[in-house]
Amino acid sequence: MKLLPFNFERWDNGKIFISNMLGFHHVLNNSEELESLIDAVGDNHENDLYYKKFLVHENEYSTATQLYASSYAWKTGRGIVNPYLFIVVPTLRCDHDCNYCQVSRVNSSASGFDLDLEHIPQIVTHILKYGKAPYKIEFQGGEPLLAFDFIKEFIEYVEANHDEATFEYVIATSLSLLSQDVLDFSKNRPIHFSVSLDGTPIIHNANRKHKLINSYERVGEGIKEIQKQLGSSRVATVTTVTKELIENPKAIVEAHIAMQLNDMFVRPLSPYGFSTKTYNRNYGVEEYTRFYHSLLDILVETNSGYRLVEQNLLIHLERIFRKDLNNYVDLKSPAGHVMGALVFNYDGNVFGSDEARMLHKLHGVESLILGKVNEELSILGSNETINILSDSFISEIPGCDECAYQPFCGVDPMYHLSTQYDHIGNRARSDFCKLQKYIFAMIFQKLEIPKFEILFHQWMEYE
Amino acid sequence: MISRIVNLEKSRYSENVVRKTLFWLSSICEWSLDERFDNWEITLSSPDENSLHEFNRILNDQILREKIDMETRGLRRNIIIKALEDMEKSK
């Protein structure tokens, strides 16, 4: 037998995880098995390692080259795509004062922080030029419902001038301003709502502050009305894990069950906006991974009686088991910057990702601006963009090149630009890398436990 | 702080193996690398012995990776060439 290329990672339990360019993976029991594989010793028995293309007969070497090449070309090509997520920021104003606000929002009464209505036709033109149907439009802020007039006019413009059936919308909102007008407008339109839910009332309100209302109560009321009037599938949550939640993973499960939600999306604090001041003082990767481990233990028991899917984990599962998928903007190779998303900001600037607009706001990185809404746009026109993208092929990044989770993972140049002032970054010092390695290792280890294997496959079947 | 000097013979440990080992070690401890005629002299500084054990583990793994690379480099090169040809044809 001859050896084919592969990478390996050691687990704390002594086992060794291996994978290859084709996305096949295997778990070896110990170092002896690893060394035997590398030496391609043993008889010519066609075992798992042969079928998963870690070994090949000498007379099949040429065929193996063709197979690997086709797969590598296909996988790489799948990542080089037009933008498919279009974020429109109608306002940076917000009525909340969240501690970890990533976008450095301004007060709801501030002026000069709204996108002009006259830009709507230009934004739609850019979307049609660079995207492909179905066009996914996400209204972000600030608090987008403070500029609901803009949202209405945008959607009505699309309906009057284009094939409305090819557009779908998400409004990322705290629901503090959800009114019957908003619900009526959304009723027969493909409009979904994404809302932050950070835990029980005390935990949620500790970081998501509003001067006049109880933020958690308003979230609960809003979710209930959307479920009642529009349907349960029209609202989804995002949970940002704060230090108040990190010791109490059960709180977020209870909060979702209390609101009759069947999906959750859990993520750590990110190094943008207001949270950069306290990012390193909140908690480290090790604490987050302990939280996440406990959360999954709770979820496997919860799901025996109540369906509750952790969507962030599901994205990772799909990256492993659905090799045709490479469309989660924050975990793809090459990066989802520009080749995944475009952001039309309140000030008329266009960015290649939400994180790029946050970095620009915080550090004034002008080279991240792709152009202006009201001008002819060339999204690959700048050297900075080309550099970022050409440096984001995961198999070429130092550290990633030898990682066994490479076939499933992605790159996040904005994260590294924010934390290491370099879009490639040093993976040995990258919390992004540590976290992704942890998540993938945890998934593969848990797949060896029947109750988790069943749960993870159930979650994938729901999709 | 515990400091240790490690000498690695160049005839046994390539520059690539040494530098990749130190790359991954940089999140765990401080190090410096000096090139001598016949060997690499590495100074490791860490608050505990665990980091120094980690150095040996990472070094061993990099040697294994180098072995895999030597066995499969020709094939990987052919794969990339073929992949680029395929992408060119599909345009």
PDB file of N, CA and C in Angstrom, chain B:
ATOM      1  N   MET B   1      10.242  30.922  37.238  1.00  0.00           N
ATOM      2  CA  MET B   1      10.316  30.586  35.808  1.00  0.00           C
ATOM      3  C   MET B   1      11.394  29.528  35.591  1.00  0.00           C
ATOM      4  N   ILE B   2      10.979  28.503  34.824  1.00  0.00           N
ATOM      5  CA  ILE B   2      11.936  27.423  34.540  1.00  0.00           C
ATOM      6  C   ILE B   2      12.512  27.661  33.148  1.00  0.00           C
ATOM      7  N   SER B   3      13.815  27.613  33.040  1.00  0.00           N
ATOM      8  CA  SER B   3      14.455  27.749  31.734  1.00  0.00           C
ATOM      9  C   SER B   3      15.201  26.471  31.410  1.00  0.00           C
ATOM     10  N   ARG B   4      15.157  26.131  30.156  1.00  0.00           N
ATOM     11  CA  ARG B   4      15.897  24.941  29.735  1.00  0.00           C
ATOM     12  C   ARG B   4      16.459  25.195  28.346  1.00  0.00           C
ATOM     13  N   ILE B   5      17.660  24.717  28.140  1.00  0.00           N
ATOM     14  CA  ILE B   5      18.267  24.828  26.808  1.00  0.00           C
ATOM     15  C   ILE B   5      18.228  23.447  26.168  1.00  0.00           C
ATOM     16  N   VAL B   6      17.718  23.427  24.960  1.00  0.00           N
ATOM     17  CA  VAL B   6      17.619  22.163  24.216  1.00  0.00           C
ATOM     18  C   VAL B   6      18.472  22.270  22.968  1.00  0.00           C
ATOM     19  N   ASN B   7      19.317  21.287  22.764  1.00  0.00           N
ATOM     20  CA  ASN B   7      20.136  21.250  21.541  1.00  0.00           C
ATOM     21  C   ASN B   7      19.629  20.142  20.631  1.00  0.00           C
ATOM     22  N   LEU B   8      19.300  20.516  19.424  1.00  0.00           N
ATOM     23  CA  LEU B   8      18.805  19.533  18.452  1.00  0.00           C
ATOM     24  C   LEU B   8      19.771  19.460  17.283  1.00  0.00           C
ATOM     25  N   GLU B   9      20.252  18.254  17.004  1.00  0.00           N
ATOM     26  CA  GLU B   9      21.209  18.090  15.895  1.00  0.00           C
ATOM     27  C   GLU B   9      20.535  18.385  14.563  1.00  0.00           C
ATOM     28  N   LYS B  10      21.214  19.151  13.759  1.00  0.00           N
ATOM     29  CA  LYS B  10      20.665  19.489  12.443  1.00  0.00           C
ATOM     30  C   LYS B  10      20.530  18.248  11.568  1.00  0.00           C
ATOM     31  N   SER B  11      21.386  17.270  11.817  1.00  0.00           N
ATOM     32  CA  SER B  11      21.320  16.054  10.988  1.00  0.00           C
ATOM     33  C   SER B  11      20.033  15.266  11.267  1.00  0.00           C
ATOM     34  N   ARG B  12      19.425  15.495  12.408  1.00  0.00           N
ATOM     35  CA  ARG B  12      18.199  14.760  12.763  1.00  0.00           C
ATOM     36  C   ARG B  12      16.943  15.613  12.670  1.00  0.00           C
ATOM     37  N   TYR B  13      17.099  16.924  12.885  1.00  0.00           N
ATOM     38  CA  TYR B  13      15.919  17.797  12.940  1.00  0.00           C
ATOM     39  C   TYR B  13      16.066  18.920  11.918  1.00  0.00           C
ATOM     40  N   SER B  14      15.179  18.958  10.951  1.00  0.00           N
ATOM     41  CA  SER B  14      15.254  19.994   9.921  1.00  0.00           C
ATOM     42  C   SER B  14      14.801  21.346  10.494  1.00  0.00           C
ATOM     43  N   GLU B  15      15.173  22.403   9.795  1.00  0.00           N
ATOM     44  CA  GLU B  15      14.769  23.750  10.215  1.00  0.00           C
ATOM     45  C   GLU B  15      13.244  23.855  10.233  1.00  0.00           C
ATOM     46  N   ASN B  16      12.614  23.222   9.244  1.00  0.00           N
ATOM     47  CA  ASN B  16      11.154  23.272   9.142  1.00  0.00           C
ATOM     48  C   ASN B  16      10.512  22.666  10.389  1.00  0.00           C
ATOM     49  N   VAL B  17      11.015  21.510  10.807  1.00  0.00           N
ATOM     50  CA  VAL B  17      10.462  20.845  11.990  1.00  0.00           C
ATOM     51  C   VAL B  17      10.649  21.715  13.226  1.00  0.00           C
ATOM     52  N   VAL B  18      11.831  22.287  13.354  1.00  0.00           N
ATOM     53  CA  VAL B  18      12.138  23.101  14.540  1.00  0.00           C
ATOM     54  C   VAL B  18      11.249  24.345  14.567  1.00  0.00           C
ATOM     55  N   ARG B  19      11.160  25.016  13.448  1.00  0.00           N
ATOM     56  CA  ARG B  19      10.387  26.277  13.423  1.00  0.00           C
ATOM     57  C   ARG B  19       8.896  26.022  13.598  1.00  0.00           C
ATOM     58  N   LYS B  20       8.400  24.949  13.011  1.00  0.00           N
ATOM     59  CA  LYS B  20       6.963  24.647  13.182  1.00  0.00           C
ATOM     60  C   LYS B  20       6.671  24.282  14.635  1.00  0.00           C
ATOM     61  N   THR B  21       7.599  23.589  15.271  1.00  0.00           N
ATOM     62  CA  THR B  21       7.424  23.249  16.689  1.00  0.00           C
ATOM     63  C   THR B  21       7.346  24.522  17.513  1.00  0.00           C
ATOM     64  N   LEU B  22       8.265  25.444  17.251  1.00  0.00           N
ATOM     65  CA  LEU B  22       8.284  26.682  18.021  1.00  0.00           C
ATOM     66  C   LEU B  22       7.072  27.549  17.714  1.00  0.00           C
ATOM     67  N   PHE B  23       6.549  27.456  16.507  1.00  0.00           N
ATOM     68  CA  PHE B  23       5.331  28.191  16.124  1.00  0.00           C
ATOM     69  C   PHE B  23       4.205  27.821  17.076  1.00  0.00           C
ATOM     70  N   TRP B  24       4.000  26.538  17.273  1.00  0.00           N
ATOM     71  CA  TRP B  24       2.892  26.098  18.121  1.00  0.00           C
ATOM     72  C   TRP B  24       3.200  26.303  19.601  1.00  0.00           C
ATOM     73  N   LEU B  25       4.459  26.348  19.931  1.00  0.00           N
ATOM     74  CA  LEU B  25       4.836  26.508  21.334  1.00  0.00           C
ATOM     75  C   LEU B  25       4.640  27.953  21.800  1.00  0.00           C
ATOM     76  N   SER B  26       4.526  28.871  20.847  1.00  0.00           N
ATOM     77  CA  SER B  26       4.522  30.289  21.214  1.00  0.00           C
ATOM     78  C   SER B  26       3.298  30.676  22.036  1.00  0.00           C
ATOM     79  N   SER B  27       2.262  29.859  22.018  1.00  0.00           N
ATOM     80  CA  SER B  27       1.096  30.173  22.843  1.00  0.00           C
ATOM     81  C   SER B  27       1.269  29.641  24.268  1.00  0.00           C
ATOM     82  N   ILE B  28       2.303  28.850  24.473  1.00  0.00           N
ATOM     83  CA  ILE B  28       2.459  28.179  25.765  1.00  0.00           C
ATOM     84  C   ILE B  28       3.639  28.735  26.563  1.00  0.00           C
ATOM     85  N   CYS B  29       4.762  29.013  25.874  1.00  0.00           N
ATOM     86  CA  CYS B  29       5.914  29.506  26.628  1.00  0.00           C
ATOM     87  C   CYS B  29       6.781  30.403  25.747  1.00  0.00           C
ATOM     88  N   GLU B  30       7.722  31.067  26.396  1.00  0.00           N
ATOM     89  CA  GLU B  30       8.663  31.915  25.679  1.00  0.00           C
ATOM     90  C   GLU B  30       9.794  31.043  25.141  1.00  0.00           C
ATOM     91  N   TRP B  31      10.341  31.435  24.014  1.00  0.00           N
ATOM     92  CA  TRP B  31      11.460  30.667  23.468  1.00  0.00           C
ATOM     93  C   TRP B  31      12.366  31.576  22.648  1.00  0.00           C
ATOM     94  N   SER B  32      13.599  31.102  22.479  1.00  0.00           N
ATOM     95  CA  SER B  32      14.487  31.773  21.520  1.00  0.00           C
ATOM     96  C   SER B  32      15.262  30.691  20.781  1.00  0.00           C
ATOM     97  N   LEU B  33      15.628  31.006  19.566  1.00  0.00           N
ATOM     98  CA  LEU B  33      16.288  30.019  18.707  1.00  0.00           C
ATOM     99  C   LEU B  33      17.608  30.580  18.212  1.00  0.00           C
ATOM    100  N   ASP B  34      18.658  29.833  18.421  1.00  0.00           N
ATOM    101  CA  ASP B  34      19.960  30.222  17.881  1.00  0.00           C
ATOM    102  C   ASP B  34      20.463  29.102  16.984  1.00  0.00           C
ATOM    103  N   GLU B  35      20.972  29.499  15.830  1.00  0.00           N
ATOM    104  CA  GLU B  35      21.497  28.481  14.905  1.00  0.00           C
ATOM    105  C   GLU B  35      23.003  28.356  15.106  1.00  0.00           C
ATOM    106  N   ARG B  36      23.409  27.139  15.416  1.00  0.00           N
ATOM    107  CA  ARG B  36      24.845  26.859  15.519  1.00  0.00           C
ATOM    108  C   ARG B  36      25.251  26.075  14.286  1.00  0.00           C
ATOM    109  N   PHE B  37      26.506  25.738  14.191  1.00  0.00           N
ATOM    110  CA  PHE B  37      27.002  25.049  12.983  1.00  0.00           C
ATOM    111  C   PHE B  37      26.308  23.704  12.787  1.00  0.00           C
ATOM    112  N   ASP B  38      26.257  22.936  13.883  1.00  0.00           N
ATOM    113  CA  ASP B  38      25.749  21.562  13.763  1.00  0.00           C
ATOM    114  C   ASP B  38      24.408  21.365  14.429  1.00  0.00           C
ATOM    115  N   ASN B  39      23.948  22.388  15.145  1.00  0.00           N
ATOM    116  CA  ASN B  39      22.707  22.151  15.893  1.00  0.00           C
ATOM    117  C   ASN B  39      21.899  23.437  16.068  1.00  0.00           C
ATOM    118  N   TRP B  40      20.665  23.221  16.460  1.00  0.00           N
ATOM    119  CA  TRP B  40      19.756  24.305  16.832  1.00  0.00           C
ATOM    120  C   TRP B  40      19.789  24.393  18.357  1.00  0.00           C
ATOM    121  N   GLU B  41      20.017  25.586  18.859  1.00  0.00           N
ATOM    122  CA  GLU B  41      19.986  25.764  20.315  1.00  0.00           C
ATOM    123  C   GLU B  41      18.721  26.542  20.682  1.00  0.00           C
ATOM    124  N   ILE B  42      17.862  25.849  21.410  1.00  0.00           N
ATOM    125  CA  ILE B  42      16.574  26.455  21.764  1.00  0.00           C
ATOM    126  C   ILE B  42      16.547  26.693  23.264  1.00  0.00           C
ATOM    127  N   THR B  43      16.203  27.912  23.641  1.00  0.00           N
ATOM    128  CA  THR B  43      16.041  28.225  25.058  1.00  0.00           C
ATOM    129  C   THR B  43      14.555  28.368  25.331  1.00  0.00           C
ATOM    130  N   LEU B  44      14.061  27.547  26.262  1.00  0.00           N
ATOM    131  CA  LEU B  44      12.631  27.575  26.605  1.00  0.00           C
ATOM    132  C   LEU B  44      12.480  28.143  28.011  1.00  0.00           C
ATOM    133  N   SER B  45      11.521  29.051  28.164  1.00  0.00           N
ATOM    134  CA  SER B  45      11.248  29.616  29.492  1.00  0.00           C
ATOM    135  C   SER B  45       9.771  29.487  29.782  1.00  0.00           C
ATOM    136  N   SER B  46       9.468  28.845  30.907  1.00  0.00           N
ATOM    137  CA  SER B  46       8.069  28.599  31.214  1.00  0.00           C
ATOM    138  C   SER B  46       7.877  28.557  32.720  1.00  0.00           C
ATOM    139  N   PRO B  47       6.661  28.882  33.194  1.00  0.00           N
ATOM    140  CA  PRO B  47       6.434  28.798  34.641  1.00  0.00           C
ATOM    141  C   PRO B  47       6.350  27.367  35.161  1.00  0.00           C
ATOM    142  N   ASP B  48       6.177  26.399  34.247  1.00  0.00           N
ATOM    143  CA  ASP B  48       6.075  25.026  34.761  1.00  0.00           C
ATOM    144  C   ASP B  48       6.663  24.025  33.775  1.00  0.00           C
ATOM    145  N   GLU B  49       6.806  22.797  34.281  1.00  0.00           N
ATOM    146  CA  GLU B  49       7.432  21.739  33.472  1.00  0.00           C
ATOM    147  C   GLU B  49       6.530  21.271  32.333  1.00  0.00           C
ATOM    148  N   ASN B  50       5.209  21.434  32.508  1.00  0.00           N
ATOM    149  CA  ASN B  50       4.269  20.909  31.497  1.00  0.00           C
ATOM    150  C   ASN B  50       4.557  21.451  30.106  1.00  0.00           C
ATOM    151  N   SER B  51       4.902  22.749  30.076  1.00  0.00           N
ATOM    152  CA  SER B  51       5.172  23.357  28.772  1.00  0.00           C
ATOM    153  C   SER B  51       6.369  22.707  28.113  1.00  0.00           C
ATOM    154  N   LEU B  52       7.318  22.330  28.922  1.00  0.00           N
ATOM    155  CA  LEU B  52       8.519  21.726  28.373  1.00  0.00           C
ATOM    156  C   LEU B  52       8.210  20.307  27.859  1.00  0.00           C
ATOM    157  N   HIS B  53       7.314  19.611  28.544  1.00  0.00           N
ATOM    158  CA  HIS B  53       6.877  18.295  28.033  1.00  0.00           C
ATOM    159  C   HIS B  53       6.156  18.491  26.704  1.00  0.00           C
ATOM    160  N   GLU B  54       5.386  19.569  26.644  1.00  0.00           N
ATOM    161  CA  GLU B  54       4.620  19.865  25.435  1.00  0.00           C
ATOM    162  C   GLU B  54       5.562  20.068  24.248  1.00  0.00           C
ATOM    163  N   PHE B  55       6.701  20.670  24.505  1.00  0.00           N
ATOM    164  CA  PHE B  55       7.702  20.886  23.445  1.00  0.00           C
ATOM    165  C   PHE B  55       8.074  19.545  22.818  1.00  0.00           C
ATOM    166  N   ASN B  56       8.342  18.572  23.648  1.00  0.00           N
ATOM    167  CA  ASN B  56       8.744  17.252  23.126  1.00  0.00           C
ATOM    168  C   ASN B  56       7.615  16.615  22.328  1.00  0.00           C
ATOM    169  N   ARG B  57       6.404  16.783  22.817  1.00  0.00           N
ATOM    170  CA  ARG B  57       5.257  16.196  22.107  1.00  0.00           C
ATOM    171  C   ARG B  57       5.078  16.847  20.738  1.00  0.00           C
ATOM    172  N   ILE B  58       5.123  18.166  20.721  1.00  0.00           N
ATOM    173  CA  ILE B  58       4.937  18.875  19.457  1.00  0.00           C
ATOM    174  C   ILE B  58       6.077  18.551  18.494  1.00  0.00           C
ATOM    175  N   LEU B  59       7.283  18.487  19.008  1.00  0.00           N
ATOM    176  CA  LEU B  59       8.448  18.162  18.174  1.00  0.00           C
ATOM    177  C   LEU B  59       8.275  16.796  17.521  1.00  0.00           C
ATOM    178  N   ASN B  60       7.839  15.831  18.303  1.00  0.00           N
ATOM    179  CA  ASN B  60       7.628  14.493  17.773  1.00  0.00           C
ATOM    180  C   ASN B  60       6.569  14.508  16.670  1.00  0.00           C
ATOM    181  N   ASP B  61       5.497  15.234  16.912  1.00  0.00           N
ATOM    182  CA  ASP B  61       4.427  15.299  15.913  1.00  0.00           C
ATOM    183  C   ASP B  61       4.899  15.980  14.635  1.00  0.00           C
ATOM    184  N   GLN B  62       5.740  16.997  14.767  1.00  0.00           N
ATOM    185  CA  GLN B  62       6.228  17.674  13.560  1.00  0.00           C
ATOM    186  C   GLN B  62       7.143  16.748  12.748  1.00  0.00           C
ATOM    187  N   ILE B  63       7.874  15.889  13.441  1.00  0.00           N
ATOM    188  CA  ILE B  63       8.703  14.903  12.734  1.00  0.00           C
ATOM    189  C   ILE B  63       7.796  13.957  11.951  1.00  0.00           C
ATOM    190  N   LEU B  64       6.707  13.525  12.578  1.00  0.00           N
ATOM    191  CA  LEU B  64       5.765  12.645  11.882  1.00  0.00           C
ATOM    192  C   LEU B  64       5.151  13.354  10.676  1.00  0.00           C
ATOM    193  N   ARG B  65       4.829  14.623  10.856  1.00  0.00           N
ATOM    194  CA  ARG B  65       4.222  15.373   9.744  1.00  0.00           C
ATOM    195  C   ARG B  65       5.220  15.525   8.611  1.00  0.00           C
ATOM    196  N   GLU B  66       6.467  15.707   8.958  1.00  0.00           N
ATOM    197  CA  GLU B  66       7.486  15.835   7.911  1.00  0.00           C
ATOM    198  C   GLU B  66       7.599  14.524   7.138  1.00  0.00           C
ATOM    199  N   LYS B  67       7.466  13.434   7.857  1.00  0.00           N
ATOM    200  CA  LYS B  67       7.530  12.114   7.212  1.00  0.00           C
ATOM    201  C   LYS B  67       6.357  11.957   6.227  1.00  0.00           C
ATOM    202  N   ILE B  68       5.158  12.352   6.675  1.00  0.00           N
ATOM    203  CA  ILE B  68       3.978  12.279   5.801  1.00  0.00           C
ATOM    204  C   ILE B  68       4.203  13.158   4.577  1.00  0.00           C
ATOM    205  N   ASP B  69       4.734  14.347   4.820  1.00  0.00           N
ATOM    206  CA  ASP B  69       4.967  15.294   3.731  1.00  0.00           C
ATOM    207  C   ASP B  69       5.929  14.720   2.697  1.00  0.00           C
ATOM    208  N   MET B  70       7.009  14.082   3.194  1.00  0.00           N
ATOM    209  CA  MET B  70       8.001  13.521   2.257  1.00  0.00           C
ATOM    210  C   MET B  70       7.395  12.377   1.452  1.00  0.00           C
ATOM    211  N   GLU B  71       6.548  11.566   2.094  1.00  0.00           N
ATOM    212  CA  GLU B  71       5.918  10.435   1.404  1.00  0.00           C
ATOM    213  C   GLU B  71       4.912  10.900   0.348  1.00  0.00           C
ATOM    214  N   THR B  72       4.285  12.040   0.599  1.00  0.00           N
ATOM    215  CA  THR B  72       3.127  12.405  -0.237  1.00  0.00           C
ATOM    216  C   THR B  72       3.320  13.698  -1.012  1.00  0.00           C
ATOM    217  N   ARG B  73       4.503  14.315  -0.917  1.00  0.00           N
ATOM    218  CA  ARG B  73       4.672  15.627  -1.538  1.00  0.00           C
ATOM    219  C   ARG B  73       4.447  15.577  -3.044  1.00  0.00           C
ATOM    220  N   GLY B  74       5.008  14.555  -3.684  1.00  0.00           N
ATOM    221  CA  GLY B  74       4.863  14.455  -5.134  1.00  0.00           C
ATOM    222  C   GLY B  74       3.401  14.363  -5.528  1.00  0.00           C
ATOM    223  N   LEU B  75       2.661  13.539  -4.787  1.00  0.00           N
ATOM    224  CA  LEU B  75       1.243  13.364  -5.090  1.00  0.00           C
ATOM    225  C   LEU B  75       0.491  14.674  -4.875  1.00  0.00           C
ATOM    226  N   ARG B  76       0.804  15.388  -3.772  1.00  0.00           N
ATOM    227  CA  ARG B  76       0.076  16.638  -3.510  1.00  0.00           C
ATOM    228  C   ARG B  76       0.329  17.643  -4.602  1.00  0.00           C
ATOM    229  N   ARG B  77       1.567  17.685  -5.093  1.00  0.00           N
ATOM    230  CA  ARG B  77       1.896  18.627  -6.169  1.00  0.00           C
ATOM    231  C   ARG B  77       1.078  18.283  -7.409  1.00  0.00           C
ATOM    232  N   ASN B  78       1.019  16.983  -7.726  1.00  0.00           N
ATOM    233  CA  ASN B  78       0.240  16.556  -8.905  1.00  0.00           C
ATOM    234  C   ASN B  78      -1.238  16.870  -8.731  1.00  0.00           C
ATOM    235  N   ILE B  79      -1.718  16.755  -7.492  1.00  0.00           N
ATOM    236  CA  ILE B  79      -3.125  17.059  -7.228  1.00  0.00           C
ATOM    237  C   ILE B  79      -3.406  18.523  -7.521  1.00  0.00           C
ATOM    238  N   ILE B  80      -2.552  19.394  -7.031  1.00  0.00           N
ATOM    239  CA  ILE B  80      -2.775  20.831  -7.230  1.00  0.00           C
ATOM    240  C   ILE B  80      -2.731  21.170  -8.721  1.00  0.00           C
ATOM    241  N   ILE B  81      -1.750  20.600  -9.421  1.00  0.00           N
ATOM    242  CA  ILE B  81      -1.635  20.883 -10.860  1.00  0.00           C
ATOM    243  C   ILE B  81      -2.895  20.415 -11.575  1.00  0.00           C
ATOM    244  N   LYS B  82      -3.330  19.196 -11.261  1.00  0.00           N
ATOM    245  CA  LYS B  82      -4.526  18.650 -11.908  1.00  0.00           C
ATOM    246  C   LYS B  82      -5.764  19.472 -11.557  1.00  0.00           C
ATOM    247  N   ALA B  83      -5.839  19.899 -10.270  1.00  0.00           N
ATOM    248  CA  ALA B  83      -6.994  20.682  -9.826  1.00  0.00           C
ATOM    249  C   ALA B  83      -7.058  22.002 -10.587  1.00  0.00           C
ATOM    250  N   LEU B  84      -5.909  22.646 -10.749  1.00  0.00           N
ATOM    251  CA  LEU B  84      -5.888  23.917 -11.482  1.00  0.00           C
ATOM    252  C   LEU B  84      -6.252  23.690 -12.948  1.00  0.00           C
ATOM    253  N   GLU B  85      -5.805  22.579 -13.510  1.00  0.00           N
ATOM    254  CA  GLU B  85      -6.174  22.270 -14.907  1.00  0.00           C
ATOM    255  C   GLU B  85      -7.684  22.084 -15.019  1.00  0.00           C
ATOM    256  N   ASP B  86      -8.257  21.369 -14.048  1.00  0.00           N
ATOM    257  CA  ASP B  86      -9.704  21.128 -14.058  1.00  0.00           C
ATOM    258  C   ASP B  86     -10.462  22.439 -13.958  1.00  0.00           C
ATOM    259  N   MET B  87      -9.977  23.353 -13.071  1.00  0.00           N
ATOM    260  CA  MET B  87     -10.675  24.620 -12.889  1.00  0.00           C
ATOM    261  C   MET B  87     -10.567  25.461 -14.151  1.00  0.00           C
ATOM    262  N   GLU B  88      -9.401  25.386 -14.810  1.00  0.00           N
ATOM    263  CA  GLU B  88      -9.202  26.146 -16.038  1.00  0.00           C
ATOM    264  C   GLU B  88     -10.148  25.644 -17.126  1.00  0.00           C
ATOM    265  N   LYS B  89     -10.299  24.315 -17.208  1.00  0.00           N
ATOM    266  CA  LYS B  89     -11.161  23.719 -18.251  1.00  0.00           C
ATOM    267  C   LYS B  89     -12.613  24.090 -18.022  1.00  0.00           C
ATOM    268  N   SER B  90     -12.997  24.252 -16.736  1.00  0.00           N
ATOM    269  CA  SER B  90     -14.416  24.469 -16.443  1.00  0.00           C
ATOM    270  C   SER B  90     -14.843  25.907 -16.664  1.00  0.00           C
ATOM    271  N   LYS B  91     -13.886  26.789 -16.993  1.00  0.00           N
ATOM    272  CA  LYS B  91     -14.228  28.220 -17.196  1.00  0.00           C
ATOM    273  C   LYS B  91     -14.999  28.422 -18.486  1.00  0.00           C
TER     274      LYS B  91
END
